[in-house]
């Protein structure tokens, strides 16, 4: 725990000349903390929270009222979290920490607690250094055993690194395999492609929220944070890259500070039932409301990249549920006041089968095949059709 020391001459110098904070290596822990507060206060003055569009001005709590309150609160944080906040403030667009406190903190979680803190096995910190000026970063939720799906993506829609002058990057996010031989295959795959981010939690569908938040944390750390758009998909989703790029170019202003997705509303929570077993059961202790907030279906969505740090930091004050789409794009987005803009008709199409690719691609962006036995064939047919349709896009 950081101990508050008497106000020093050095702190006075920091107040007078905050640029001293840029030489962060010369500072002691408390001076580092004071630097953070000074820099945040400057940010607040330059970017008034009351008019910030990234989160709604809708105060649920009044945990942090002044810079002094923020200093007292941050002094109780573990050193690792203080350093993480410094990193995210300096390397990303994350500026409204006071607003996040006020919206997300609650009686149970007045101090932040990361949901996942395991090590990264593969991190790809230089991905956006090697792939400069990306316009879209596509992150794919994948299972360690799904190498065939990753290869299918790499050989179809993931093979494009630009559309016109818009650069595109693809990364695969996964947990740890419990099979040693499978893990060796992943290590070889990573050496070959350098497009895997893997973390040391066990891959399981009850750990999907950990994977989803790993994406937000990875971006908040400063990796690829300058990319305008984040696109998240599952590894069985086909993306028509040409339609996606064309749509974003035309609709860019409307998608600021928003999700663009298959927005699902008024879904009743399924409770454990001795007579019926459901994969999607949630206990009353995990989530007490009877209806989920509006959320984005996880097969594919587009997100304003600068929202990632807000979602990640808000998660530290909110108890998780394992259904990641509901938690990240529903519960956290609702608390922060982030809009979920529904897909236009046809942009999310989920009834693909062989012979239907041509008509399906006319207006679609995200496509799913319901017939797994035709999965590779359908993907390749969709890829061929999407390339043909790209010639008709203005």
mmCIF file of C-alpha atoms in Angstrom:
data_model
loop_
_atom_site.group_PDB
_atom_site.id
_atom_site.type_symbol
_atom_site.label_atom_id
_atom_site.label_comp_id
_atom_site.label_asym_id
_atom_site.label_seq_id
_atom_site.Cartn_x
_atom_site.Cartn_y
_atom_site.Cartn_z
ATOM 1 C CA UNK A 1 0.000 0.000 0.000
ATOM 2 C CA UNK A 2 1.248 3.491 -0.844
ATOM 3 C CA UNK A 3 1.707 5.668 2.236
ATOM 4 C CA UNK A 4 0.859 9.362 1.899
ATOM 5 C CA UNK A 5 3.858 11.489 2.875
ATOM 6 C CA UNK A 6 3.950 15.184 3.772
ATOM 7 C CA UNK A 7 3.770 17.528 0.810
ATOM 8 C CA UNK A 8 7.312 18.006 -0.464
ATOM 9 C CA UNK A 9 9.253 20.635 -2.376
ATOM 10 C CA UNK A 10 9.387 18.249 -5.318
ATOM 11 C CA UNK A 11 5.590 18.034 -5.382
ATOM 12 C CA UNK A 12 5.466 21.832 -5.486
ATOM 13 C CA UNK A 13 7.764 21.729 -8.502
ATOM 14 C CA UNK A 14 5.460 19.198 -10.146
ATOM 15 C CA UNK A 15 2.453 21.465 -9.593
ATOM 16 C CA UNK A 16 4.423 24.334 -11.105
ATOM 17 C CA UNK A 17 5.894 22.336 -13.985
ATOM 18 C CA UNK A 18 3.968 19.094 -14.638
ATOM 19 C CA UNK A 19 6.284 18.216 -17.540
ATOM 20 C CA UNK A 20 8.695 16.922 -14.899
ATOM 21 C CA UNK A 21 6.322 13.982 -14.763
ATOM 22 C CA UNK A 22 7.422 12.912 -18.215
ATOM 23 C CA UNK A 23 10.689 11.672 -16.695
ATOM 24 C CA UNK A 24 8.763 9.076 -14.720
ATOM 25 C CA UNK A 25 11.814 6.939 -13.942
ATOM 26 C CA UNK A 26 13.246 9.566 -11.591
ATOM 27 C CA UNK A 27 10.208 9.605 -9.333
ATOM 28 C CA UNK A 28 9.497 7.828 -6.077
ATOM 29 C CA UNK A 29 6.202 5.965 -5.727
ATOM 30 C CA UNK A 30 4.303 8.783 -4.073
ATOM 31 C CA UNK A 31 5.653 11.370 -6.495
ATOM 32 C CA UNK A 32 4.597 9.105 -9.350
ATOM 33 C CA UNK A 33 1.120 9.059 -7.856
ATOM 34 C CA UNK A 34 1.076 12.818 -7.448
ATOM 35 C CA UNK A 35 2.214 13.193 -11.061
ATOM 36 C CA UNK A 36 -0.685 11.064 -12.157
ATOM 37 C CA UNK A 37 -3.156 13.260 -10.296
ATOM 38 C CA UNK A 38 -1.637 16.450 -11.720
ATOM 39 C CA UNK A 39 -1.744 15.091 -15.253
ATOM 40 C CA UNK A 40 -5.309 13.885 -14.777
ATOM 41 C CA UNK A 41 -6.359 17.276 -13.436
ATOM 42 C CA UNK A 42 -4.855 18.944 -16.513
ATOM 43 C CA UNK A 43 -6.756 16.512 -18.708
ATOM 44 C CA UNK A 44 -9.971 17.248 -16.820
ATOM 45 C CA UNK A 45 -9.494 20.989 -17.351
ATOM 46 C CA UNK A 46 -8.817 20.536 -21.069
ATOM 47 C CA UNK A 47 -11.597 17.962 -21.510
ATOM 48 C CA UNK A 48 -14.528 18.775 -19.207
ATOM 49 C CA UNK A 49 -16.134 15.579 -17.996
ATOM 50 C CA UNK A 50 -19.620 17.058 -18.154
ATOM 51 C CA UNK A 51 -19.454 17.263 -21.941
ATOM 52 C CA UNK A 52 -17.388 14.165 -22.667
ATOM 53 C CA UNK A 53 -19.162 12.097 -25.316
ATOM 54 C CA UNK A 54 -17.389 8.810 -24.646
ATOM 55 C CA UNK A 55 -19.545 8.190 -21.576
ATOM 56 C CA UNK A 56 -22.849 9.716 -20.573
ATOM 57 C CA UNK A 57 -22.894 12.446 -17.954
ATOM 58 C CA UNK A 58 -25.053 10.296 -15.700
ATOM 59 C CA UNK A 59 -23.604 10.152 -12.193
ATOM 60 C CA UNK A 60 -24.776 7.126 -10.222
ATOM 61 C CA UNK A 61 -22.385 7.607 -7.299
ATOM 62 C CA UNK A 62 -20.279 10.402 -5.904
ATOM 63 C CA UNK A 63 -17.226 8.441 -4.870
ATOM 64 C CA UNK A 64 -14.740 10.916 -6.321
ATOM 65 C CA UNK A 65 -15.594 14.611 -6.072
ATOM 66 C CA UNK A 66 -12.256 16.408 -6.186
ATOM 67 C CA UNK A 67 -8.633 15.888 -7.129
ATOM 68 C CA UNK A 68 -7.887 15.449 -3.421
ATOM 69 C CA UNK A 69 -10.500 12.667 -3.156
ATOM 70 C CA UNK A 70 -8.955 10.974 -6.145
ATOM 71 C CA UNK A 71 -5.491 11.195 -4.576
ATOM 72 C CA UNK A 72 -6.744 9.637 -1.341
ATOM 73 C CA UNK A 73 -8.497 6.843 -3.230
ATOM 74 C CA UNK A 74 -5.553 6.074 -5.491
ATOM 75 C CA UNK A 75 -3.239 5.961 -2.485
ATOM 76 C CA UNK A 76 -5.092 2.822 -1.371
ATOM 77 C CA UNK A 77 -4.465 1.006 -4.631
ATOM 78 C CA UNK A 78 -1.838 -1.708 -5.055
ATOM 79 C CA UNK A 79 1.283 -0.347 -6.742
ATOM 80 C CA UNK A 80 0.722 -2.527 -9.796
ATOM 81 C CA UNK A 81 -2.684 -0.971 -10.435
ATOM 82 C CA UNK A 82 -1.334 2.548 -10.005
ATOM 83 C CA UNK A 83 1.324 1.797 -12.612
ATOM 84 C CA UNK A 84 -1.321 0.275 -14.876
ATOM 85 C CA UNK A 85 -3.445 3.411 -14.651
ATOM 86 C CA UNK A 86 -0.418 5.576 -15.438
ATOM 87 C CA UNK A 87 0.265 3.407 -18.464
ATOM 88 C CA UNK A 88 -3.303 3.541 -19.737
ATOM 89 C CA UNK A 89 -3.594 7.303 -19.233
ATOM 90 C CA UNK A 90 -0.346 7.947 -21.096
ATOM 91 C CA UNK A 91 -0.757 5.377 -23.883
ATOM 92 C CA UNK A 92 -4.464 5.475 -24.700
ATOM 93 C CA UNK A 93 -7.391 7.824 -25.016
ATOM 94 C CA UNK A 94 -8.444 7.005 -21.463
ATOM 95 C CA UNK A 95 -8.959 10.341 -19.707
ATOM 96 C CA UNK A 96 -12.125 10.252 -17.607
ATOM 97 C CA UNK A 97 -11.027 8.131 -14.657
ATOM 98 C CA UNK A 98 -13.086 10.298 -12.295
ATOM 99 C CA UNK A 99 -16.205 9.711 -14.374
ATOM 100 C CA UNK A 100 -15.555 5.966 -14.492
ATOM 101 C CA UNK A 101 -15.298 5.914 -10.693
ATOM 102 C CA UNK A 102 -18.571 7.766 -10.332
ATOM 103 C CA UNK A 103 -20.419 5.530 -12.772
ATOM 104 C CA UNK A 104 -18.926 2.131 -11.996
ATOM 105 C CA UNK A 105 -17.869 2.049 -8.323
ATOM 106 C CA UNK A 106 -20.361 0.651 -5.815
ATOM 107 C CA UNK A 107 -20.599 -0.444 -2.200
ATOM 108 C CA UNK A 108 -19.126 -3.869 -2.932
ATOM 109 C CA UNK A 109 -16.382 -2.572 -5.220
ATOM 110 C CA UNK A 110 -15.159 0.827 -4.101
ATOM 111 C CA UNK A 111 -11.630 -0.150 -5.125
ATOM 112 C CA UNK A 112 -10.737 -1.739 -8.482
ATOM 113 C CA UNK A 113 -10.095 -5.469 -8.763
ATOM 114 C CA UNK A 114 -8.949 -6.965 -12.079
ATOM 115 C CA UNK A 115 -11.030 -9.966 -13.089
ATOM 116 C CA UNK A 116 -8.072 -11.545 -14.873
ATOM 117 C CA UNK A 117 -4.410 -11.052 -13.970
ATOM 118 C CA UNK A 118 -2.655 -14.107 -15.381
ATOM 119 C CA UNK A 119 0.446 -13.770 -17.543
ATOM 120 C CA UNK A 120 0.389 -13.462 -21.302
ATOM 121 C CA UNK A 121 1.961 -16.415 -23.088
ATOM 122 C CA UNK A 122 1.952 -14.573 -26.424
ATOM 123 C CA UNK A 123 1.302 -10.831 -26.362
ATOM 124 C CA UNK A 124 2.166 -9.327 -29.788
ATOM 125 C CA UNK A 125 3.210 -5.931 -28.331
ATOM 126 C CA UNK A 126 4.708 -4.847 -31.663
ATOM 127 C CA UNK A 127 1.799 -5.870 -33.870
ATOM 128 C CA UNK A 128 0.827 -2.296 -34.746
ATOM 129 C CA UNK A 129 4.477 -1.310 -35.065
ATOM 130 C CA UNK A 130 4.895 -3.923 -37.787
ATOM 131 C CA UNK A 131 1.448 -3.164 -39.255
ATOM 132 C CA UNK A 132 1.477 0.621 -39.326
ATOM 133 C CA UNK A 133 -1.501 2.934 -39.845
ATOM 134 C CA UNK A 134 -4.166 0.283 -39.369
ATOM 135 C CA UNK A 135 -7.714 1.532 -39.831
ATOM 136 C CA UNK A 136 -9.466 -1.604 -38.581
ATOM 137 C CA UNK A 137 -8.198 -4.157 -36.051
ATOM 138 C CA UNK A 138 -10.166 -7.409 -36.145
ATOM 139 C CA UNK A 139 -9.908 -9.550 -33.012
ATOM 140 C CA UNK A 140 -11.112 -13.138 -33.228
ATOM 141 C CA UNK A 141 -12.315 -15.148 -30.237
ATOM 142 C CA UNK A 142 -10.946 -18.615 -30.868
ATOM 143 C CA UNK A 143 -10.464 -21.926 -29.065
ATOM 144 C CA UNK A 144 -6.945 -23.422 -28.962
ATOM 145 C CA UNK A 145 -8.204 -26.536 -30.772
ATOM 146 C CA UNK A 146 -9.641 -24.515 -33.678
ATOM 147 C CA UNK A 147 -6.503 -24.193 -35.787
ATOM 148 C CA UNK A 148 -8.488 -25.289 -38.851
ATOM 149 C CA UNK A 149 -10.822 -22.315 -38.360
ATOM 150 C CA UNK A 150 -7.940 -19.896 -37.922
ATOM 151 C CA UNK A 151 -6.297 -21.223 -41.078
ATOM 152 C CA UNK A 152 -9.600 -20.871 -42.922
ATOM 153 C CA UNK A 153 -9.782 -17.219 -41.882
ATOM 154 C CA UNK A 154 -6.136 -16.644 -42.838
ATOM 155 C CA UNK A 155 -6.836 -18.125 -46.260
ATOM 156 C CA UNK A 156 -10.022 -16.138 -46.941
ATOM 157 C CA UNK A 157 -11.174 -12.816 -45.479
ATOM 158 C CA UNK A 158 -8.165 -12.587 -43.136
ATOM 159 C CA UNK A 159 -5.740 -12.684 -46.054
ATOM 160 C CA UNK A 160 -6.476 -9.059 -46.988
ATOM 161 C CA UNK A 161 -4.302 -6.470 -45.270
ATOM 162 C CA UNK A 162 -5.908 -3.504 -46.996
ATOM 163 C CA UNK A 163 -8.982 -2.435 -48.937
ATOM 164 C CA UNK A 164 -8.135 0.523 -51.140
ATOM 165 C CA UNK A 165 -6.067 2.698 -48.775
ATOM 166 C CA UNK A 166 -7.608 1.264 -45.570
ATOM 167 C CA UNK A 167 -5.246 -1.092 -43.721
ATOM 168 C CA UNK A 168 -6.619 -4.044 -41.765
ATOM 169 C CA UNK A 169 -5.033 -6.294 -39.119
ATOM 170 C CA UNK A 170 -6.260 -9.596 -37.646
ATOM 171 C CA UNK A 171 -5.375 -11.083 -34.240
ATOM 172 C CA UNK A 172 -6.594 -14.291 -32.585
ATOM 173 C CA UNK A 173 -7.268 -14.267 -28.811
ATOM 174 C CA UNK A 174 -7.382 -17.491 -26.810
ATOM 175 C CA UNK A 175 -6.863 -19.041 -23.403
ATOM 176 C CA UNK A 176 -4.517 -21.869 -22.470
ATOM 177 C CA UNK A 177 -5.012 -25.375 -23.810
ATOM 178 C CA UNK A 178 -5.098 -28.193 -21.261
ATOM 179 C CA UNK A 179 -3.484 -30.465 -23.853
ATOM 180 C CA UNK A 180 0.323 -30.265 -24.032
ATOM 181 C CA UNK A 181 0.530 -31.498 -27.616
ATOM 182 C CA UNK A 182 -2.103 -28.997 -28.698
ATOM 183 C CA UNK A 183 -0.201 -26.221 -26.944
ATOM 184 C CA UNK A 184 2.950 -27.180 -28.871
ATOM 185 C CA UNK A 185 0.991 -26.850 -32.119
ATOM 186 C CA UNK A 186 -0.164 -23.379 -31.038
ATOM 187 C CA UNK A 187 3.416 -22.357 -30.264
ATOM 188 C CA UNK A 188 4.497 -23.420 -33.749
ATOM 189 C CA UNK A 189 1.480 -21.654 -35.258
ATOM 190 C CA UNK A 190 2.389 -18.458 -33.423
ATOM 191 C CA UNK A 191 5.993 -18.624 -34.647
ATOM 192 C CA UNK A 192 4.735 -18.953 -38.203
ATOM 193 C CA UNK A 193 2.031 -16.258 -38.202
ATOM 194 C CA UNK A 194 2.714 -13.898 -35.245
ATOM 195 C CA UNK A 195 -1.012 -13.241 -34.912
ATOM 196 C CA UNK A 196 -1.954 -15.017 -31.647
ATOM 197 C CA UNK A 197 -2.529 -13.418 -28.246
ATOM 198 C CA UNK A 198 -2.748 -16.135 -25.605
ATOM 199 C CA UNK A 199 -3.200 -15.793 -21.873
ATOM 200 C CA UNK A 200 -2.594 -18.303 -19.082
ATOM 201 C CA UNK A 201 -6.192 -18.939 -18.032
ATOM 202 C CA UNK A 202 -7.682 -22.281 -19.026
ATOM 203 C CA UNK A 203 -9.789 -22.106 -22.181
ATOM 204 C CA UNK A 204 -13.415 -22.820 -21.237
ATOM 205 C CA UNK A 205 -16.724 -21.252 -22.162
ATOM 206 C CA UNK A 206 -17.115 -20.095 -18.559
ATOM 207 C CA UNK A 207 -13.887 -18.105 -19.060
ATOM 208 C CA UNK A 208 -15.141 -16.215 -22.112
ATOM 209 C CA UNK A 209 -15.471 -12.980 -20.127
ATOM 210 C CA UNK A 210 -11.792 -13.222 -19.184
ATOM 211 C CA UNK A 211 -10.923 -13.507 -22.864
ATOM 212 C CA UNK A 212 -13.179 -10.605 -23.854
ATOM 213 C CA UNK A 213 -11.719 -8.336 -21.168
ATOM 214 C CA UNK A 214 -8.200 -9.391 -22.183
ATOM 215 C CA UNK A 215 -8.889 -7.713 -25.529
ATOM 216 C CA UNK A 216 -9.929 -4.482 -23.800
ATOM 217 C CA UNK A 217 -6.937 -4.629 -21.445
ATOM 218 C CA UNK A 218 -4.534 -5.319 -24.315
ATOM 219 C CA UNK A 219 -5.769 -2.233 -26.159
ATOM 220 C CA UNK A 220 -5.755 -0.111 -22.985
ATOM 221 C CA UNK A 221 -2.079 -0.902 -22.487
ATOM 222 C CA UNK A 222 -1.366 1.057 -25.647
ATOM 223 C CA UNK A 223 -1.180 -1.740 -28.197
ATOM 224 C CA UNK A 224 -2.989 -0.584 -31.352
ATOM 225 C CA UNK A 225 -4.886 2.094 -29.417
ATOM 226 C CA UNK A 226 -4.524 4.579 -32.291
ATOM 227 C CA UNK A 227 -6.558 2.363 -34.639
ATOM 228 C CA UNK A 228 -10.019 3.926 -35.162
ATOM 229 C CA UNK A 229 -12.119 0.742 -35.225
ATOM 230 C CA UNK A 230 -12.155 -2.529 -33.314
ATOM 231 C CA UNK A 231 -14.081 -5.426 -34.858
ATOM 232 C CA UNK A 232 -14.684 -8.466 -32.665
ATOM 233 C CA UNK A 233 -15.852 -11.772 -34.165
ATOM 234 C CA UNK A 234 -16.025 -15.445 -33.288
ATOM 235 C CA UNK A 235 -13.903 -17.853 -35.306
ATOM 236 C CA UNK A 236 -16.913 -19.262 -37.195
ATOM 237 C CA UNK A 237 -17.937 -15.835 -38.535
ATOM 238 C CA UNK A 238 -17.260 -14.732 -42.090
ATOM 239 C CA UNK A 239 -16.631 -11.009 -42.617
ATOM 240 C CA UNK A 240 -17.220 -9.340 -45.941
ATOM 241 C CA UNK A 241 -14.247 -7.011 -45.588
ATOM 242 C CA UNK A 242 -15.267 -4.968 -48.619
ATOM 243 C CA UNK A 243 -18.756 -4.188 -47.335
ATOM 244 C CA UNK A 244 -17.394 -3.530 -43.845
ATOM 245 C CA UNK A 245 -14.843 -0.995 -45.078
ATOM 246 C CA UNK A 246 -17.328 0.704 -47.378
ATOM 247 C CA UNK A 247 -19.913 0.970 -44.597
ATOM 248 C CA UNK A 248 -17.464 2.439 -42.080
ATOM 249 C CA UNK A 249 -16.230 5.008 -44.585
ATOM 250 C CA UNK A 250 -19.797 6.207 -45.158
ATOM 251 C CA UNK A 251 -21.057 5.965 -41.564
ATOM 252 C CA UNK A 252 -17.962 7.065 -39.671
ATOM 253 C CA UNK A 253 -19.466 9.996 -37.672
ATOM 254 C CA UNK A 254 -22.528 8.039 -36.518
ATOM 255 C CA UNK A 255 -20.451 5.261 -34.955
ATOM 256 C CA UNK A 256 -18.387 7.479 -32.654
ATOM 257 C CA UNK A 257 -18.505 6.243 -29.049
ATOM 258 C CA UNK A 258 -20.758 3.322 -29.993
ATOM 259 C CA UNK A 259 -21.092 -0.366 -30.717
ATOM 260 C CA UNK A 260 -22.533 -1.367 -34.090
ATOM 261 C CA UNK A 261 -23.979 -4.831 -33.685
ATOM 262 C CA UNK A 262 -26.882 -7.232 -33.554
ATOM 263 C CA UNK A 263 -28.369 -5.463 -30.529
ATOM 264 C CA UNK A 264 -30.520 -7.868 -28.527
ATOM 265 C CA UNK A 265 -33.027 -6.465 -26.022
ATOM 266 C CA UNK A 266 -35.407 -7.807 -23.358
ATOM 267 C CA UNK A 267 -33.774 -11.230 -23.032
ATOM 268 C CA UNK A 268 -34.965 -13.021 -19.910
ATOM 269 C CA UNK A 269 -32.337 -14.509 -17.626
ATOM 270 C CA UNK A 270 -32.331 -18.311 -17.499
ATOM 271 C CA UNK A 271 -32.132 -19.605 -13.938
ATOM 272 C CA UNK A 272 -30.891 -23.055 -12.860
ATOM 273 C CA UNK A 273 -33.682 -25.601 -13.182
ATOM 274 C CA UNK A 274 -33.530 -29.191 -11.953
ATOM 275 C CA UNK A 275 -35.909 -30.259 -14.722
ATOM 276 C CA UNK A 276 -34.139 -28.464 -17.568
ATOM 277 C CA UNK A 277 -30.422 -27.959 -18.053
ATOM 278 C CA UNK A 278 -29.317 -24.925 -20.037
ATOM 279 C CA UNK A 279 -25.826 -23.902 -21.051
ATOM 280 C CA UNK A 280 -26.763 -20.262 -20.431
ATOM 281 C CA UNK A 281 -27.978 -20.479 -16.833
ATOM 282 C CA UNK A 282 -27.130 -17.601 -14.491
ATOM 283 C CA UNK A 283 -27.800 -17.688 -10.755
ATOM 284 C CA UNK A 284 -29.568 -14.894 -8.924
ATOM 285 C CA UNK A 285 -26.345 -14.264 -6.982
ATOM 286 C CA UNK A 286 -24.438 -13.713 -10.232
ATOM 287 C CA UNK A 287 -27.066 -11.401 -11.746
ATOM 288 C CA UNK A 288 -30.179 -10.435 -9.800
ATOM 289 C CA UNK A 289 -32.250 -8.720 -12.511
ATOM 290 C CA UNK A 290 -34.735 -10.842 -14.437
ATOM 291 C CA UNK A 291 -33.900 -9.302 -17.835
ATOM 292 C CA UNK A 292 -30.482 -8.627 -19.355
ATOM 293 C CA UNK A 293 -29.671 -5.107 -20.556
ATOM 294 C CA UNK A 294 -29.493 -4.674 -24.318
ATOM 295 C CA UNK A 295 -26.307 -6.370 -25.512
ATOM 296 C CA UNK A 296 -24.455 -7.184 -28.732
ATOM 297 C CA UNK A 297 -24.527 -10.748 -29.990
ATOM 298 C CA UNK A 298 -20.955 -11.944 -29.960
ATOM 299 C CA UNK A 299 -20.635 -13.373 -33.471
ATOM 300 C CA UNK A 300 -19.589 -9.927 -34.692
ATOM 301 C CA UNK A 301 -19.612 -6.261 -33.762
ATOM 302 C CA UNK A 302 -17.828 -3.008 -34.565
ATOM 303 C CA UNK A 303 -16.670 -0.717 -31.770
ATOM 304 C CA UNK A 304 -15.106 2.707 -31.494
ATOM 305 C CA UNK A 305 -11.593 1.767 -30.346
ATOM 306 C CA UNK A 306 -11.290 4.543 -27.767
ATOM 307 C CA UNK A 307 -14.035 2.938 -25.644
ATOM 308 C CA UNK A 308 -11.849 -0.068 -24.743
ATOM 309 C CA UNK A 309 -10.126 1.480 -21.673
ATOM 310 C CA UNK A 310 -13.475 2.635 -20.262
ATOM 311 C CA UNK A 311 -14.917 -0.862 -20.524
ATOM 312 C CA UNK A 312 -11.794 -2.420 -19.017
ATOM 313 C CA UNK A 313 -11.604 -0.056 -16.039
ATOM 314 C CA UNK A 314 -15.342 -0.231 -15.384
ATOM 315 C CA UNK A 315 -15.043 -4.030 -15.210
ATOM 316 C CA UNK A 316 -12.772 -3.653 -12.176
ATOM 317 C CA UNK A 317 -15.729 -2.325 -10.181
ATOM 318 C CA UNK A 318 -18.416 -4.713 -11.446
ATOM 319 C CA UNK A 319 -18.861 -8.364 -10.512
ATOM 320 C CA UNK A 320 -18.504 -10.453 -13.666
ATOM 321 C CA UNK A 321 -20.897 -12.913 -15.204
ATOM 322 C CA UNK A 322 -19.475 -15.545 -17.509
ATOM 323 C CA UNK A 323 -21.662 -14.686 -20.529
ATOM 324 C CA UNK A 324 -19.172 -12.266 -22.022
ATOM 325 C CA UNK A 325 -21.426 -10.599 -24.604
ATOM 326 C CA UNK A 326 -23.938 -9.673 -21.913
ATOM 327 C CA UNK A 327 -21.274 -8.526 -19.459
ATOM 328 C CA UNK A 328 -19.059 -6.411 -21.743
ATOM 329 C CA UNK A 329 -21.486 -5.052 -24.335
ATOM 330 C CA UNK A 330 -24.537 -5.107 -22.065
ATOM 331 C CA UNK A 331 -23.847 -4.526 -18.369
ATOM 332 C CA UNK A 332 -20.656 -2.447 -18.681
ATOM 333 C CA UNK A 333 -21.884 -0.551 -21.744
ATOM 334 C CA UNK A 334 -25.166 0.248 -19.989
ATOM 335 C CA UNK A 335 -23.391 1.593 -16.901
ATOM 336 C CA UNK A 336 -21.106 3.763 -19.033
ATOM 337 C CA UNK A 337 -23.957 4.920 -21.268
ATOM 338 C CA UNK A 338 -22.369 3.555 -24.445
ATOM 339 C CA UNK A 339 -24.775 3.288 -27.361
ATOM 340 C CA UNK A 340 -25.449 -0.032 -29.086
ATOM 341 C CA UNK A 341 -26.543 0.793 -32.625
ATOM 342 C CA UNK A 342 -28.477 -2.105 -34.232
ATOM 343 C CA UNK A 343 -27.318 -3.601 -37.509
ATOM 344 C CA UNK A 344 -29.053 -2.459 -40.637
ATOM 345 C CA UNK A 345 -31.170 -5.176 -42.230
ATOM 346 C CA UNK A 346 -28.924 -7.891 -43.611
ATOM 347 C CA UNK A 347 -25.656 -6.780 -42.015
ATOM 348 C CA UNK A 348 -25.729 -9.776 -39.701
ATOM 349 C CA UNK A 349 -26.859 -12.884 -41.578
ATOM 350 C CA UNK A 350 -27.005 -16.236 -39.796
ATOM 351 C CA UNK A 351 -28.598 -18.764 -42.131
ATOM 352 C CA UNK A 352 -25.906 -19.567 -44.657
ATOM 353 C CA UNK A 353 -25.712 -22.838 -46.496
ATOM 354 C CA UNK A 354 -24.145 -23.938 -49.780
ATOM 355 C CA UNK A 355 -25.912 -22.399 -52.742
ATOM 356 C CA UNK A 356 -27.135 -19.352 -50.784
ATOM 357 C CA UNK A 357 -23.892 -17.367 -50.687
ATOM 358 C CA UNK A 358 -24.583 -15.028 -53.590
ATOM 359 C CA UNK A 359 -27.889 -13.638 -52.338
ATOM 360 C CA UNK A 360 -26.653 -13.470 -48.769
ATOM 361 C CA UNK A 361 -23.672 -11.290 -49.602
ATOM 362 C CA UNK A 362 -25.630 -8.543 -51.317
ATOM 363 C CA UNK A 363 -25.899 -6.403 -48.171
ATOM 364 C CA UNK A 364 -24.188 -8.433 -45.452
ATOM 365 C CA UNK A 365 -21.082 -7.774 -43.375
ATOM 366 C CA UNK A 366 -21.049 -10.575 -40.777
ATOM 367 C CA UNK A 367 -22.199 -14.016 -41.898
ATOM 368 C CA UNK A 368 -22.615 -17.323 -40.079
ATOM 369 C CA UNK A 369 -23.014 -20.830 -41.434
ATOM 370 C CA UNK A 370 -25.440 -23.103 -39.618
ATOM 371 C CA UNK A 371 -24.189 -26.177 -41.442
ATOM 372 C CA UNK A 372 -20.854 -27.196 -39.951
ATOM 373 C CA UNK A 373 -20.336 -30.058 -42.383
ATOM 374 C CA UNK A 374 -20.144 -27.511 -45.221
ATOM 375 C CA UNK A 375 -18.167 -24.986 -43.213
ATOM 376 C CA UNK A 376 -14.896 -24.826 -45.267
ATOM 377 C CA UNK A 377 -16.773 -25.059 -48.562
ATOM 378 C CA UNK A 378 -19.173 -22.296 -47.535
ATOM 379 C CA UNK A 379 -16.341 -20.041 -46.363
ATOM 380 C CA UNK A 380 -14.456 -20.382 -49.647
ATOM 381 C CA UNK A 381 -17.623 -19.797 -51.666
ATOM 382 C CA UNK A 382 -18.418 -16.700 -49.616
ATOM 383 C CA UNK A 383 -14.881 -15.437 -50.118
ATOM 384 C CA UNK A 384 -15.134 -15.894 -53.883
ATOM 385 C CA UNK A 385 -18.497 -14.118 -53.971
ATOM 386 C CA UNK A 386 -17.330 -11.269 -51.737
ATOM 387 C CA UNK A 387 -14.376 -10.571 -54.034
ATOM 388 C CA UNK A 388 -16.766 -10.492 -56.990
ATOM 389 C CA UNK A 389 -19.192 -8.199 -55.169
ATOM 390 C CA UNK A 390 -16.343 -5.886 -54.197
ATOM 391 C CA UNK A 391 -16.082 -4.867 -57.815
ATOM 392 C CA UNK A 392 -19.610 -3.458 -57.607
ATOM 393 C CA UNK A 393 -19.028 -1.328 -54.480
ATOM 394 C CA UNK A 394 -18.600 2.358 -55.266
#
